[in-house]
Structures are given as C-alpha cells and as structure tokens.
CSV table of C-alpha atoms and ligand atoms in Angstrom, one decimal:
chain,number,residue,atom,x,y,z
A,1,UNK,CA,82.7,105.4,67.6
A,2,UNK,CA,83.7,103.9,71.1
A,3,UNK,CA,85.2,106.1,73.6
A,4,UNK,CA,88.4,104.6,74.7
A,5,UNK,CA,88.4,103.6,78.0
A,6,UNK,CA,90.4,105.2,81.2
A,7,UNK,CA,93.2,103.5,82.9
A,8,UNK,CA,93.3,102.4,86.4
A,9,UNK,CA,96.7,103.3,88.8
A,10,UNK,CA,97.3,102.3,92.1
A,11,UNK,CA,98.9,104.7,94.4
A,12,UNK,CA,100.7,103.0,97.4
A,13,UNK,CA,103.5,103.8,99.9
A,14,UNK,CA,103.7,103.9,103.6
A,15,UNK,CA,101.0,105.9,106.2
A,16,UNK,CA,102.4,109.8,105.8
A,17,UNK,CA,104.8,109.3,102.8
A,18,UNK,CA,102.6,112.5,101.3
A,19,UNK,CA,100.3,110.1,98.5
A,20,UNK,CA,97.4,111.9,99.4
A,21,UNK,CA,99.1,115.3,99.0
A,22,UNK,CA,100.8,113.9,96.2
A,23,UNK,CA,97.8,113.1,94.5
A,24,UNK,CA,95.9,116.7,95.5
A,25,UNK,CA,98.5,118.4,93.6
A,26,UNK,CA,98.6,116.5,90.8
A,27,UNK,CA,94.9,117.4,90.0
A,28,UNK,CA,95.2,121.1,90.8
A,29,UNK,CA,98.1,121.4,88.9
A,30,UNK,CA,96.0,120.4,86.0
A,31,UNK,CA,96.0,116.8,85.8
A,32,UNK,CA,97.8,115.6,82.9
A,33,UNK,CA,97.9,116.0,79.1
A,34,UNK,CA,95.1,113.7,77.0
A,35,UNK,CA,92.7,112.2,80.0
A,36,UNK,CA,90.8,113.7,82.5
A,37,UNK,CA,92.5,112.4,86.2
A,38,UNK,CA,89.9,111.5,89.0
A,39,UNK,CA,90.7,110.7,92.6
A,40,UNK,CA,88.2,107.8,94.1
A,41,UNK,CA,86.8,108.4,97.2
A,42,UNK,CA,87.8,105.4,100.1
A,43,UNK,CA,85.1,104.6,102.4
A,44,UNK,CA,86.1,104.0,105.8
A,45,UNK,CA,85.4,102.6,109.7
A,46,UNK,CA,88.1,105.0,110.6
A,47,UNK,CA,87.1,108.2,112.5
A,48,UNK,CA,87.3,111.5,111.0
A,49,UNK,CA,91.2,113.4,111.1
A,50,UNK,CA,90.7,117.4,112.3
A,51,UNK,CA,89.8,119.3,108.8
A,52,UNK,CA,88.7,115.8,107.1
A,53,UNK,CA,85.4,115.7,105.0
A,54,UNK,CA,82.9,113.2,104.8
A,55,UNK,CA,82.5,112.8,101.0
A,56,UNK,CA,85.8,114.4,100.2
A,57,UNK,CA,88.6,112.8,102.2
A,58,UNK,CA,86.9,109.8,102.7
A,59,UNK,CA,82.7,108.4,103.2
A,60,UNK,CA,82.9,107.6,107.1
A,61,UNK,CA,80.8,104.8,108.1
A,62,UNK,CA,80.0,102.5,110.8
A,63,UNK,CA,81.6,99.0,110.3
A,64,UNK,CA,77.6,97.5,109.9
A,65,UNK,CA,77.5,100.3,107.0
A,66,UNK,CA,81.0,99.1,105.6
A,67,UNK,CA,79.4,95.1,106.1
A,68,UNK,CA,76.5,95.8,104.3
A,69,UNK,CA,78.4,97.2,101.7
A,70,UNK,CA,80.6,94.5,101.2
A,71,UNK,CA,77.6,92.2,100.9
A,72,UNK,CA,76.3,94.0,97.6
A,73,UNK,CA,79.1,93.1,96.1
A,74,UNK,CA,79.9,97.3,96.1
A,75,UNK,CA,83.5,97.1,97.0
A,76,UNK,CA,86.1,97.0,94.3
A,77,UNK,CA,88.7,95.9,97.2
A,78,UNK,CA,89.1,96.3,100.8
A,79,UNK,CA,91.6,95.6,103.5
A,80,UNK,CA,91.8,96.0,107.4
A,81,UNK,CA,94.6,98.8,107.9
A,82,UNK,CA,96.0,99.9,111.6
A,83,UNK,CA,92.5,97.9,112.7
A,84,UNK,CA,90.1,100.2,110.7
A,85,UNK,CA,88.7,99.2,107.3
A,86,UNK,CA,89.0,101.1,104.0
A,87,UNK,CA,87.5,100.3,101.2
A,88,UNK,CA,86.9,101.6,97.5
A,89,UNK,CA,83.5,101.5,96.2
A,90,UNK,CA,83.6,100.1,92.9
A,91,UNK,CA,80.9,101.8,90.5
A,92,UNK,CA,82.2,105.5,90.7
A,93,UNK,CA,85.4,104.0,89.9
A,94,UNK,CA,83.9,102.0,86.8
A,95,UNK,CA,81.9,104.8,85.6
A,96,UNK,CA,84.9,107.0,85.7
A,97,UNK,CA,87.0,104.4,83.2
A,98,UNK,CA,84.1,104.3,81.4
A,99,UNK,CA,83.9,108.1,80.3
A,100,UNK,CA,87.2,107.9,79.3
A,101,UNK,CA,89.1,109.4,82.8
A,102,UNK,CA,92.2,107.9,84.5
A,103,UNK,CA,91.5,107.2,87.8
A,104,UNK,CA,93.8,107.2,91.0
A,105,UNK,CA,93.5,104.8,93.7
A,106,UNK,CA,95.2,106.0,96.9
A,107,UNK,CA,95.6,102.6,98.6
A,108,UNK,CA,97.4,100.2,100.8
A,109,UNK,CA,99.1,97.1,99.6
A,110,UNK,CA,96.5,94.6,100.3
A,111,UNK,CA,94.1,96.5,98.2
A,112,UNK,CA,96.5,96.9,95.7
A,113,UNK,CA,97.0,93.3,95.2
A,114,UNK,CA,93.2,92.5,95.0
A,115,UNK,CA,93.1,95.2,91.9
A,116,UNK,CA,95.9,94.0,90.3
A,117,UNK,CA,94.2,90.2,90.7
A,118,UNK,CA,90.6,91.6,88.8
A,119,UNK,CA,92.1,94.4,86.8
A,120,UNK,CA,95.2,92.7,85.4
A,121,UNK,CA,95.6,96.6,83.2
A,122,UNK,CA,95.9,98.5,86.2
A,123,UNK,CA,99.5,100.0,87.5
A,124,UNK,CA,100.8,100.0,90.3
A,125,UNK,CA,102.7,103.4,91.5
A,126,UNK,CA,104.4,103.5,95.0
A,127,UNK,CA,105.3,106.2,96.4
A,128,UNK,CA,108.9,105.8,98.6
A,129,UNK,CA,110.0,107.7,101.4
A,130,UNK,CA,113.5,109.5,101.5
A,131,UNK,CA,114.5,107.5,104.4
A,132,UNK,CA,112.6,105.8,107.3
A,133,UNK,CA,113.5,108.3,109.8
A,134,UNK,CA,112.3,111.2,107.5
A,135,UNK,CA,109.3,109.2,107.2
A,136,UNK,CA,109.3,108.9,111.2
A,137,UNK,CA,109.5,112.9,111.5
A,138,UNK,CA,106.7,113.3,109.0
A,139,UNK,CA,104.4,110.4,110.8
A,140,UNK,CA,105.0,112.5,114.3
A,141,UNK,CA,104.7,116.4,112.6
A,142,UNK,CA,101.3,114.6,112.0
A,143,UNK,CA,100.6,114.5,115.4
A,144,UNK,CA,97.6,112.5,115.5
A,145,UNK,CA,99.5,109.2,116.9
A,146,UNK,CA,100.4,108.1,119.7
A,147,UNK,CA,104.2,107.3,120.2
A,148,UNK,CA,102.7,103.3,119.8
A,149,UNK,CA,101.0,103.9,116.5
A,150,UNK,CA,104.0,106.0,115.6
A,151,UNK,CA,106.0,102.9,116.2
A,152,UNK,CA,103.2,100.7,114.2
A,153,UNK,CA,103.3,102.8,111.2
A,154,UNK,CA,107.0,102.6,110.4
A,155,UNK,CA,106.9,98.9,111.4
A,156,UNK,CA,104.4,98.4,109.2
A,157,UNK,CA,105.9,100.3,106.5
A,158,UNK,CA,109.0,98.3,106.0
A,159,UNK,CA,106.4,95.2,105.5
A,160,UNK,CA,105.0,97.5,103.1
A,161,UNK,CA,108.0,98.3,101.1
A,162,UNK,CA,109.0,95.2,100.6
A,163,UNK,CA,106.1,94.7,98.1
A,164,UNK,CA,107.5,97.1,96.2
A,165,UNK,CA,108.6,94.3,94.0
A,166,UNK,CA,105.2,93.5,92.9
A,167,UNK,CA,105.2,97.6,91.6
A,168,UNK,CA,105.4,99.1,88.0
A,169,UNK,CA,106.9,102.0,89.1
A,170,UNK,CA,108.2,103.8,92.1
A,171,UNK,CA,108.4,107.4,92.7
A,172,UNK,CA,110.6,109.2,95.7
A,173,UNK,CA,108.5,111.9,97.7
A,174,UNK,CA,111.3,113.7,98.8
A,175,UNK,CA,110.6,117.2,96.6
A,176,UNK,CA,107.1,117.8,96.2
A,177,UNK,CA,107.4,119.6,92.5
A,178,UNK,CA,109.7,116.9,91.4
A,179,UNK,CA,107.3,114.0,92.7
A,180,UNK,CA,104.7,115.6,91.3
A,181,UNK,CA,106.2,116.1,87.9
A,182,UNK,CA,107.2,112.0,88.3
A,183,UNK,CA,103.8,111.0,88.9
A,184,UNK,CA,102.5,113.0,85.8
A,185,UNK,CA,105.5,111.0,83.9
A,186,UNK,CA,103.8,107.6,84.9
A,187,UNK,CA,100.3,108.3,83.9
A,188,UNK,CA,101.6,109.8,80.4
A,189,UNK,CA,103.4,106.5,79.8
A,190,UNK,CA,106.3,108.5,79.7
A,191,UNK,CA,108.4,107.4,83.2
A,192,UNK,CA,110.5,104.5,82.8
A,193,UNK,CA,109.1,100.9,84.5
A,194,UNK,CA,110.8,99.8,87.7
A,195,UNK,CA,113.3,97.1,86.9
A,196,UNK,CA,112.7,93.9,89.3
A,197,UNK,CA,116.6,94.0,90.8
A,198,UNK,CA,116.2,98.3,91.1
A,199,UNK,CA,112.8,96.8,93.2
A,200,UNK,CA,114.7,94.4,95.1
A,201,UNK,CA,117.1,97.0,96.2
A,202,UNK,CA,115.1,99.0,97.3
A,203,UNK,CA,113.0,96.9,99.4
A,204,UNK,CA,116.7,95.7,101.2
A,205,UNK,CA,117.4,99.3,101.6
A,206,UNK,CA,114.0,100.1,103.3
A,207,UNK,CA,115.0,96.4,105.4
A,208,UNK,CA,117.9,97.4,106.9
A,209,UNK,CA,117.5,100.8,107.9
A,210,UNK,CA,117.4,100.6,111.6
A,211,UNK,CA,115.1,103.6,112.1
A,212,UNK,CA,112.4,101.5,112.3
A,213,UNK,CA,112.5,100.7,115.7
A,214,UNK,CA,112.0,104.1,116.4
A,215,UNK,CA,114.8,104.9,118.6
B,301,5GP,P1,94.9,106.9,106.7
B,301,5GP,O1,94.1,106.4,107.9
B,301,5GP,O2,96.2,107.4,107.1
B,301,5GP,O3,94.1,107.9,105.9
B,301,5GP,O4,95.1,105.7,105.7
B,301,5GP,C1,95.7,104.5,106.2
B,301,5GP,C2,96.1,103.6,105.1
B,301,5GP,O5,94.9,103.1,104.4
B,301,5GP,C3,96.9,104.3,103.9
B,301,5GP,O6,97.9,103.4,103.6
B,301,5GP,C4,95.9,104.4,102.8
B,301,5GP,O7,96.5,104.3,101.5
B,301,5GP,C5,95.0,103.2,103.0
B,301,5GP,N1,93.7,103.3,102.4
B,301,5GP,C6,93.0,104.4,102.2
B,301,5GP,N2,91.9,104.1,101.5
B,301,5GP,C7,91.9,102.8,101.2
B,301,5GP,C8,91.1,101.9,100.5
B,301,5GP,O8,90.0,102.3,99.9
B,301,5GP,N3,91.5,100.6,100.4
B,301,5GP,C9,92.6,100.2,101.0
B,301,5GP,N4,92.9,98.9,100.8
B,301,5GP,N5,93.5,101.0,101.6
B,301,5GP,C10,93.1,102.3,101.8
C-alpha cells in the first residue's frame, strides 16, 4: 500500500503580523485531526533576534554558506527580504510530504510564488493584519527596528498585501484563539477559499490605509 502523501501550505503575511506565533500554537495545540503538521526550518543570512535558536528559529549562516547552498541545487526557494536572505532547504521539506505530514512554510511572497510555480498542489494561506497601524504598534512592541526599518516593514507590507490575490485563503490575526482555530480550518479542508473580488478588496483596503507612512 502507498502512503498518501502530505500537503504543502504557504504561510505569508506582513513582518510581525504573528505567523510565526501563529504557526507555534497551532502545533502545540495539537496540530490538526488526520496528518501529522511539521514546521520547516528557514535558513538565513540574517543575524540572530535575542532568544532565537540556531536550528530552531532559523539555520544562521554566512551568505558564502547560503551561496553554496544554493548551488547544490538544496533550496526549495529563496528570496532577498529587508537585504538578508531566507531560504527553505528543500529535502526536510520533501521527506516530510513523503511520510505522510503536512508541512508549513512560514514565508514571504517571493518565496511563495516560486512554490506555487514547482508545487502547483501547494496553498497558499496569508495571514492579514487588523489594520496597518495595529500592525505598526506590533512591528515597534517588537523593538528590534529602528524607526527606518519600522517605516520599511509597513511600506513593504502593503506591496505585500496586495498579492493577496494570488492567495487560497486569508486568515485575520486579530484574536489569537480564533486565528488559530482558522488556520486549523484551512489545513482540514474545511475553511472556505478566498473569493478573487473578497481578495481584491482586501488588497484596496490594505492600499489606502494611510498608516503606512508611519505618521
Ligand atoms: P524575520 O526576519 O522577521 O524573521 O523574517 C522576515 C521575512 O522573511 C518574513 O516575511 C518571513 O516570512 C520571511 N521568511 C522567513 N523564512 C523564509 C524563507 O525560507 N524563504 C522566504 N522566501 N522568506 C522567508
């Protein structure tokens, strides 16, 4: 008998939207009914965050380590973010589908267009923001920016919400619990797909809201 194979989902949304404690929950919680969940480790040129892991939040490398690995041919995707590269490395990823798991990608945009591109299967979950200026307090209560990455960030999340349209579903971190419980919903097959004009919306919303400037 062949085991059936794990599915692949793509967890985007903008730099401190909460996809990473999103995600962290989600698997303490229990994971889901049916498949096992498993979180891929990024690698990354980026320096370490206080209370980060090597190994666990991310593999921290030099940029010849991240070169070299991108040479083997050991990347599933990668992307330049905030002038640091991320990456996922592909065959922990592979031999997680493989045994059957369903496996979370916490990733930018970029990245999440190469996956879609070589694993046409995979969905693609982002992971909205109440508002821009409740993502600005979140980016700051951070406080590992300075008031110019700050200012980057939500720039750079209103370029990222507007690929929302290229999304299966979108899910609002505003309660924890209730995001949680969404996310669960999408990798059950049970939350409902987002509808292209809902996505368009959304994305005009995101547009318009003059928080971004950070004023
Ligand atoms: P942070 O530096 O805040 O941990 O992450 C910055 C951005 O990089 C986030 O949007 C995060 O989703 C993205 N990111 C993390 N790991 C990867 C990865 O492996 N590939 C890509 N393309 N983006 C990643």
């Amino acid at each position: 008998m062949t085991m059936k194979k794990g599915k692949l989902f793509v967890i985007s949304g903008p730099s401190a939207v909460g996809k990473g404690t999103l995600c962290k929950r989600l698997l303490s919680d229990g994971g889901s009914k049916g498949a096992k969940i498993e979180l891929s480790v990024s690698m990354t040129t980026r320096k370490p965050r206080f209370g980060e892991k090597d190994g666990k939040s991310y593999y921290f490398v030099t940029e010849d380590e991240f070169r070299a690995e991108i040479g083997k041919g050991g990347l599933l995707e990668y992307a330049e973010v905030f002038g640091c590269l991320y990456g996922t490395p592909k065959e922990p990823v592979l031999a997680a589908l493989e045994r059957g798991s369903n496996v979370l990608l916490e990733i930018d945009v970029q990245g999440a267009l190469q996956v879609r591109e070589n694993h046409p299967d995979s969905l693609l979950v982002f992971i909205l923001p109440p508002s821009l200026a409740e993502l600005r307090r979140r980016i700051r209560h951070r406080g590992s920016e300075t008031a110019e990455q700050v200012a980057g960030r939500l720039s750079k999340a209103v370029s990222e919400i507007s690929a929302i349209v290229k999304y299966d579903y979108a899910v609002v971190n505003n309660h924890l619990g209730r995001a949680v419980a969404e996310l669960r919903e999408v990798i059950e097959g049970r939350h409902a797909r987002l509808k292209a004009a809902e996505a368009a919306e959304i994305a005009k919303r995101f547009a318009g809201d003059g928080t971004a400037s950070g004023r």
